[in-house]
Every structure is written in structure tokens, then in C-alpha cells.
Amino acid sequence: MAIGVFDSGVGGLSVHRALVQRFPSADLIYLADQAHAPYGGLPGERVVELTQMGCERLFEAGADLVVLGCNTASAIALRRLQQTWLPGFQRARGRPSNVLGIIVPTIEAATGLPWVVEPEPLPEKAEALEVLGIFATQGTVNSRVYEIEIDKRRGDLAVFSESCPQLVPLIEDGADRRVLAPIVAGHVEALTRRIGRTPDRAVLGCTHYEIIADLFAAALSLGVELIHQPRATADSLERYLHAHPEYDPGSSGERKFLTTGAPGPQNSIVEAFWGAPLRFEAA
Ligand code: DGL
């Protein structure tokens, strides 16, 4: 079998790359739904529908396990699909099949706690001692998933989110880094102003932003630790595969890159990030 990685576009490549490094002999299939990107401003129902279609395509292409390399799809669609579509799909397919998101691993990395913790009374709401900044799409920010889930687990960690709606379309279009840098700096400044100080740590909560992580690192003050979502996802998948031996990630190191958009080479920012030419095939 293979592991599928799904995103609206090229952002999930950051997760895919971390999985290639962690599981060099695994067979991996990447699907970019570039015909419908960006997802960040779409109505929730549409994100659910597109995410389901993307997962179905990856299962059809040979994946048994799909990782949503997209915060927006993980925040808006994953729980719905787990509740409504996935159980019936699994029964009909008749073999182990599952879809995993990237928000749970990121929250585990941000809180330093496993997702499922022994229920114990939370201490009195502490005055937040630490501030976490999240940069994400409008859809992810509106879902408030990071605020809600972190607040349940760590009363001493305050979360502030900033949506950066221009970045995904610009990265998909291969915009010049000189265009991207001031936009990133503007969002870092806006978040800093809202918090009243620089965050202690930050999450690039949209996988596309990882492709320009150096621009975020340059705009954030020195000493702000960036939580690396692709690494957190690889760690979590490693634990998952260990606990679920029914999923065999394959052993031939085969890689396929599919897109619902225009097949062919990807733009120069993506290739610079990837470190080699990259061609997508028609999905
Ligand atoms: N990479 C997706 C994410 O992590 C971008 C979503 C979009 O297409 O706006 O949220």
C-alpha cells in the first residue's frame, strides 16, 4: 500500500517532504487539488466535499492511509468526514483505510501533551504565561480550532491567530519573494500589535507558509521558536504506524505527484523549497 498526502495545492509538499525523510522506503502519493485552491475562503460545506473527493482519489490511486497535509481541510472537514463518510467508506472498501489530520500532531507539539490525556480537573485558569502565535488561512482561523483545543489542555498558554489570506494564492502563482516578504512582515507586525508583545512561539498553521518559513523567521523577532508542523506530523504518523501494524507503508520508495489542476512543472518558489525539479501528473 501507499501513504497519500492531500492538500489544496503545493503546501502539503512540506508535510510530504518530512514524510519522505522519515520513511525513505515508504510509497507516497501526493494529491494537490489545484483546480479548487485556495480552500481558505471557501464555504465549509465545499471544503468538506472537496476533501472527501481528494481522499477518494488517493484511495483509488492505492493509498490506504491519507494524511491531510492541509490545516484548512483538517480544521473544517476531518471531523465531519470521520462522522459521516469514512465509516461507510471503510466498510465498503473492505480493507484498512483511514484519514489523519495535521492539527492534532501540531497541538501535541505546541502543548507538549499527548492528545488523549487522562481526564483530570484543569487547574484554575492560570494567567497565561506563554503566548503562541498562529498564522493560518481565514478558514482555519474562523474555526478557532487551535484556540479551543489548546485552551482545554493548557490554561497557561494563550493563543493569538492571524489570517493571511493573500499568501496561498501568491505562493500557488509563484510570486516573487520580494512581493511576499512585506506581506509576511505586515502579518507578523499585526499579530505582535494585537498581542502587545512578540509571541514566545509560533505555528505556521497553513502548510503553504512552510514553503516561505524563512520569510516568517526573518520577520519574527529573534528567539521566537517556530513549531515545525511537518516534523510533528511525521512524529505522529510514526507512532500511528507503530500502533497500527495493519497499515504497511510500502517499501519501494515510489513517489507520485498528482494534481487536479494543470499538470507539469511547479513554480520556482516550490522548486527552490523542494530542491529539485518537480512535475505533477494529471490526477
Ligand atoms: N495548505 C492549506 C492549509 O494548510 C492551504 C489552504 C488553502 O488552500 O487556502 O491550510
Short mmCIF file of C-alpha atoms and ligand atoms in Angstrom, two decimals:
data_model
loop_
_atom_site.label_atom_id
_atom_site.label_comp_id
_atom_site.label_asym_id
_atom_site.label_seq_id
_atom_site.Cartn_x
_atom_site.Cartn_y
_atom_site.Cartn_z
CA MET A 1 0.00 0.00 0.00
CA ALA A 2 0.99 3.65 -0.02
CA ILE A 3 0.54 6.73 2.14
CA GLY A 4 -1.41 9.53 0.49
CA VAL A 5 -0.86 13.20 1.26
CA PHE A 6 -3.59 15.64 0.35
CA ASP A 7 -3.61 19.42 0.11
CA SER A 8 -5.43 22.10 -1.85
CA GLY A 9 -2.13 22.85 -3.57
CA VAL A 10 1.61 22.80 -3.04
CA GLY A 11 1.61 23.47 0.72
CA GLY A 12 1.28 19.82 1.67
CA LEU A 13 4.63 19.22 -0.02
CA SER A 14 6.18 20.48 3.22
CA VAL A 15 4.48 17.59 5.04
CA HIS A 16 5.27 15.20 2.20
CA ARG A 17 8.96 16.12 2.37
CA ALA A 18 9.07 15.41 6.12
CA LEU A 19 7.43 12.02 5.48
CA VAL A 20 9.97 11.20 2.74
CA GLN A 21 12.78 11.99 5.19
CA ARG A 22 11.21 9.96 7.99
CA PHE A 23 10.04 6.97 5.89
CA PRO A 24 12.51 6.83 2.99
CA SER A 25 11.28 3.49 1.68
CA ALA A 26 7.55 4.22 2.00
CA ASP A 27 5.45 4.60 -1.13
CA LEU A 28 3.90 8.06 -1.18
CA ILE A 29 1.24 9.60 -3.38
CA TYR A 30 0.70 13.36 -3.28
CA LEU A 31 -2.50 14.98 -4.49
CA ALA A 32 -2.85 18.74 -4.93
CA ASP A 33 -6.39 19.95 -5.59
CA GLN A 34 -5.09 22.93 -7.53
CA ALA A 35 -8.26 23.12 -9.62
CA HIS A 36 -10.07 24.32 -6.49
CA ALA A 37 -7.33 26.05 -4.45
CA PRO A 38 -7.32 28.09 -2.33
CA TYR A 39 -9.60 26.47 0.24
CA GLY A 40 -9.07 29.17 2.90
CA GLY A 41 -12.01 31.38 1.87
CA LEU A 42 -14.42 28.65 0.67
CA PRO A 43 -17.66 27.82 2.49
CA GLY A 44 -17.20 24.95 4.96
CA GLU A 45 -19.52 22.58 3.07
CA ARG A 46 -17.41 22.99 -0.06
CA VAL A 47 -14.19 22.23 1.85
CA VAL A 48 -15.83 19.05 3.22
CA GLU A 49 -16.94 17.98 -0.27
CA LEU A 50 -13.55 18.68 -1.89
CA THR A 51 -11.62 16.98 0.91
CA GLN A 52 -13.77 13.86 0.58
CA MET A 53 -13.17 13.83 -3.20
CA GLY A 54 -9.42 14.21 -2.66
CA CYS A 55 -9.33 11.33 -0.18
CA GLU A 56 -11.37 9.11 -2.51
CA ARG A 57 -8.94 9.85 -5.35
CA LEU A 58 -5.95 8.93 -3.17
CA PHE A 59 -7.57 5.67 -2.00
CA GLU A 60 -8.33 4.87 -5.64
CA ALA A 61 -4.67 5.56 -6.54
CA GLY A 62 -3.52 2.96 -3.99
CA ALA A 63 -3.26 4.74 -0.64
CA ASP A 64 -4.67 3.04 2.46
CA LEU A 65 -3.81 5.90 4.77
CA VAL A 66 -4.35 9.53 3.83
CA VAL A 67 -2.69 12.40 5.68
CA LEU A 68 -4.43 15.72 5.18
CA GLY A 69 -1.42 18.00 4.63
CA CYS A 70 -3.76 20.95 4.94
CA ASN A 71 -4.82 22.77 8.11
CA THR A 72 -7.96 24.15 6.50
CA ALA A 73 -9.20 20.69 5.48
CA SER A 74 -8.16 19.23 8.86
CA ALA A 75 -9.92 22.04 10.77
CA ILE A 76 -13.12 22.14 8.74
CA ALA A 77 -13.61 18.74 7.12
CA LEU A 78 -11.88 15.97 9.05
CA ARG A 79 -14.27 15.50 11.96
CA ARG A 80 -17.29 15.68 9.64
CA LEU A 81 -15.81 13.07 7.31
CA GLN A 82 -14.94 10.81 10.25
CA GLN A 83 -18.51 11.04 11.48
CA THR A 84 -20.43 10.83 8.23
CA TRP A 85 -18.50 9.40 5.28
CA LEU A 86 -15.48 7.42 6.49
CA PRO A 87 -17.17 4.55 8.41
CA GLY A 88 -19.34 3.57 5.41
CA PHE A 89 -16.42 4.01 3.02
CA GLN A 90 -14.21 1.76 5.18
CA ARG A 91 -16.88 -0.96 5.29
CA ALA A 92 -17.46 -0.81 1.55
CA ARG A 93 -13.75 -0.85 0.74
CA GLY A 94 -13.19 -3.85 2.95
CA ARG A 95 -9.59 -3.12 3.88
CA PRO A 96 -7.90 -0.88 6.45
CA SER A 97 -8.39 2.72 5.32
CA ASN A 98 -8.07 5.87 7.35
CA VAL A 99 -7.65 9.64 7.12
CA LEU A 100 -5.43 11.54 9.57
CA GLY A 101 -5.13 15.30 10.06
CA ILE A 102 -2.28 17.58 10.99
CA ILE A 103 -3.84 19.71 13.69
CA VAL A 104 -3.73 17.04 16.40
CA PRO A 105 0.05 16.47 15.97
CA THR A 106 0.63 20.23 15.91
CA ILE A 107 -1.34 20.78 19.12
CA GLU A 108 0.53 17.90 20.76
CA ALA A 109 3.82 19.59 19.79
CA ALA A 110 2.61 23.01 20.94
CA THR A 111 1.28 21.83 24.31
CA GLY A 112 3.88 19.13 24.98
CA LEU A 113 0.96 16.83 25.87
CA PRO A 114 -0.47 13.77 24.15
CA TRP A 115 -3.89 14.45 22.58
CA VAL A 116 -5.69 12.00 24.82
CA VAL A 117 -4.75 12.90 28.37
CA GLU A 118 -6.16 11.32 31.49
CA PRO A 119 -9.16 13.47 32.36
CA GLU A 120 -8.24 15.43 35.44
CA PRO A 121 -9.66 18.71 36.65
CA LEU A 122 -7.91 21.58 34.96
CA PRO A 123 -6.18 23.87 37.41
CA GLU A 124 -7.81 27.24 38.00
CA LYS A 125 -7.44 29.20 34.78
CA ALA A 126 -3.91 30.46 35.12
CA GLU A 127 -2.96 33.83 33.88
CA ALA A 128 -1.40 32.85 30.56
CA LEU A 129 2.33 32.80 30.94
CA GLU A 130 3.25 31.91 27.43
CA VAL A 131 1.94 33.27 24.13
CA LEU A 132 1.58 31.19 20.98
CA GLY A 133 1.04 32.93 17.64
CA ILE A 134 -0.70 31.05 14.83
CA PHE A 135 -0.54 32.15 11.20
CA ALA A 136 -3.21 30.42 9.13
CA THR A 137 -5.90 30.74 6.48
CA GLN A 138 -9.21 32.51 7.11
CA GLY A 139 -10.99 29.13 7.28
CA THR A 140 -8.65 27.76 9.95
CA VAL A 141 -8.71 30.99 11.97
CA ASN A 142 -12.51 31.16 11.83
CA SER A 143 -12.77 27.55 13.06
CA ARG A 144 -10.89 28.61 16.25
CA VAL A 145 -9.69 25.00 16.49
CA TYR A 146 -6.26 25.92 17.84
CA GLU A 147 -7.67 28.28 20.50
CA ILE A 148 -10.38 25.83 21.62
CA GLU A 149 -8.25 22.70 21.78
CA ILE A 150 -5.20 24.35 23.35
CA ASP A 151 -7.34 26.13 25.92
CA LYS A 152 -8.77 22.74 27.03
CA ARG A 153 -5.26 21.46 27.65
CA ARG A 154 -3.05 24.33 28.72
CA GLY A 155 -4.55 27.22 30.67
CA ASP A 156 -1.14 28.84 30.81
CA LEU A 157 -0.80 29.10 27.04
CA ALA A 158 -2.60 31.96 25.28
CA VAL A 159 -3.26 31.59 21.56
CA PHE A 160 -3.50 34.50 19.11
CA SER A 161 -4.24 33.82 15.44
CA GLU A 162 -3.62 35.88 12.34
CA SER A 163 -5.12 35.03 8.96
CA CYS A 164 -3.01 35.75 5.91
CA PRO A 165 -5.46 35.38 3.00
CA GLN A 166 -3.17 36.63 0.24
CA LEU A 167 -0.37 34.17 0.79
CA VAL A 168 -1.77 30.88 -0.58
CA PRO A 169 -2.79 32.32 -3.97
CA LEU A 170 0.53 34.15 -4.27
CA ILE A 171 2.56 31.02 -3.44
CA GLU A 172 0.49 28.95 -5.87
CA ASP A 173 1.19 31.59 -8.54
CA GLY A 174 4.92 31.61 -7.81
CA ALA A 175 5.04 35.26 -6.70
CA ASP A 176 8.40 36.87 -6.21
CA ARG A 177 9.81 36.62 -2.68
CA ARG A 178 10.20 40.43 -2.75
CA VAL A 179 6.40 40.63 -3.01
CA LEU A 180 5.84 38.01 -0.31
CA ALA A 181 8.33 39.37 2.27
CA PRO A 182 6.50 42.65 3.10
CA ILE A 183 3.15 40.85 3.30
CA VAL A 184 4.59 38.35 5.78
CA ALA A 185 6.22 41.19 7.75
CA GLY A 186 2.86 43.03 7.84
CA HIS A 187 1.10 39.98 9.34
CA VAL A 188 3.83 39.46 11.92
CA GLU A 189 3.56 43.12 12.87
CA ALA A 190 -0.26 43.00 13.04
CA LEU A 191 -0.18 39.96 15.32
CA THR A 192 2.52 41.47 17.51
CA ARG A 193 0.48 44.67 17.85
CA ARG A 194 -2.64 42.70 18.81
CA ILE A 195 -0.78 40.67 21.45
CA GLY A 196 1.06 43.72 22.74
CA ARG A 197 4.39 41.90 22.50
CA THR A 198 6.08 39.28 20.36
CA PRO A 199 4.79 35.72 20.77
CA ASP A 200 7.08 33.25 22.54
CA ARG A 201 6.43 30.58 19.94
CA ALA A 202 4.67 30.46 16.60
CA VAL A 203 2.99 27.90 14.36
CA LEU A 204 2.84 28.24 10.60
CA GLY A 205 -0.68 26.82 10.66
CA CYS A 206 -1.03 26.70 6.89
CA THR A 207 1.27 24.26 5.16
CA HIS A 208 1.87 26.68 2.29
CA TYR A 209 3.60 29.07 4.71
CA GLU A 210 6.24 26.43 5.44
CA ILE A 211 7.47 26.96 1.87
CA ILE A 212 8.39 30.52 2.87
CA ALA A 213 9.23 29.73 6.51
CA ASP A 214 12.47 31.72 6.17
CA LEU A 215 10.44 34.89 5.49
CA PHE A 216 8.41 34.31 8.66
CA ALA A 217 11.58 33.56 10.64
CA ALA A 218 13.15 36.78 9.35
CA ALA A 219 10.08 38.85 10.26
CA LEU A 220 9.62 37.32 13.72
CA SER A 221 11.93 38.56 16.46
CA LEU A 222 14.98 36.51 17.17
CA GLY A 223 14.23 33.91 19.79
CA VAL A 224 10.64 33.18 18.67
CA GLU A 225 10.57 29.41 18.34
CA LEU A 226 8.76 28.09 15.26
CA ILE A 227 6.90 24.84 15.92
CA HIS A 228 7.59 22.64 12.92
CA GLN A 229 4.27 21.18 11.82
CA PRO A 230 5.69 18.77 9.19
CA ARG A 231 8.04 17.23 11.77
CA ALA A 232 5.23 16.97 14.34
CA THR A 233 3.12 15.20 11.68
CA ALA A 234 5.93 12.76 10.83
CA ASP A 235 6.42 12.00 14.57
CA SER A 236 2.73 11.37 14.98
CA LEU A 237 2.50 9.17 11.87
CA GLU A 238 5.43 7.12 13.12
CA ARG A 239 3.57 6.46 16.39
CA TYR A 240 0.37 5.70 14.48
CA LEU A 241 2.05 3.14 12.18
CA HIS A 242 3.65 1.51 15.19
CA ALA A 243 0.27 1.18 16.90
CA HIS A 244 -1.50 0.07 13.69
CA PRO A 245 0.57 -2.64 12.01
CA GLU A 246 -2.35 -3.31 9.65
CA TYR A 247 -1.04 -0.31 7.67
CA ASP A 248 2.05 -1.18 5.70
CA PRO A 249 3.56 2.00 4.25
CA GLY A 250 5.14 0.12 1.32
CA SER A 251 8.80 -0.47 0.70
CA SER A 252 9.74 0.58 -2.82
CA GLY A 253 10.11 4.31 -2.15
CA GLU A 254 7.79 5.08 -5.05
CA ARG A 255 6.62 8.72 -5.30
CA LYS A 256 3.71 10.02 -7.35
CA PHE A 257 2.62 13.66 -7.59
CA LEU A 258 -0.88 14.26 -8.86
CA THR A 259 -2.85 17.44 -9.43
CA THR A 260 -6.44 18.21 -10.33
CA GLY A 261 -5.08 21.39 -11.95
CA ALA A 262 -2.63 21.84 -14.80
CA PRO A 263 -0.07 19.02 -14.94
CA GLY A 264 3.57 19.93 -15.46
CA PRO A 265 6.39 21.62 -13.60
CA GLN A 266 5.76 23.61 -10.44
CA ASN A 267 6.80 27.22 -9.94
CA SER A 268 10.26 28.34 -8.88
CA ILE A 269 9.48 29.02 -5.18
CA VAL A 270 8.16 25.47 -4.88
CA GLU A 271 11.13 24.01 -6.72
CA ALA A 272 13.55 26.02 -4.59
CA PHE A 273 11.83 24.61 -1.49
CA TRP A 274 11.79 21.09 -2.89
CA GLY A 275 15.41 21.31 -4.02
CA ALA A 276 14.82 19.62 -7.36
CA PRO A 277 12.55 19.94 -10.38
CA LEU A 278 9.07 18.66 -9.62
CA ARG A 279 6.42 17.64 -12.16
CA PHE A 280 2.82 16.90 -11.29
CA GLU A 281 0.73 14.45 -13.31
CA ALA A 282 -2.97 14.82 -14.03
CA ALA A 283 -5.00 13.23 -11.22
N1 DGL B 1 -2.16 24.39 2.75
C1 DGL B 1 -3.50 24.72 3.16
C2 DGL B 1 -3.55 24.84 4.69
O1 DGL B 1 -2.70 24.30 5.36
C3 DGL B 1 -3.94 25.94 2.42
C4 DGL B 1 -5.42 26.06 2.32
C5 DGL B 1 -5.87 26.94 1.18
O2 DGL B 1 -5.92 26.42 0.07
O3 DGL B 1 -6.22 28.10 1.43
O4 DGL B 1 -4.45 25.42 5.25
#
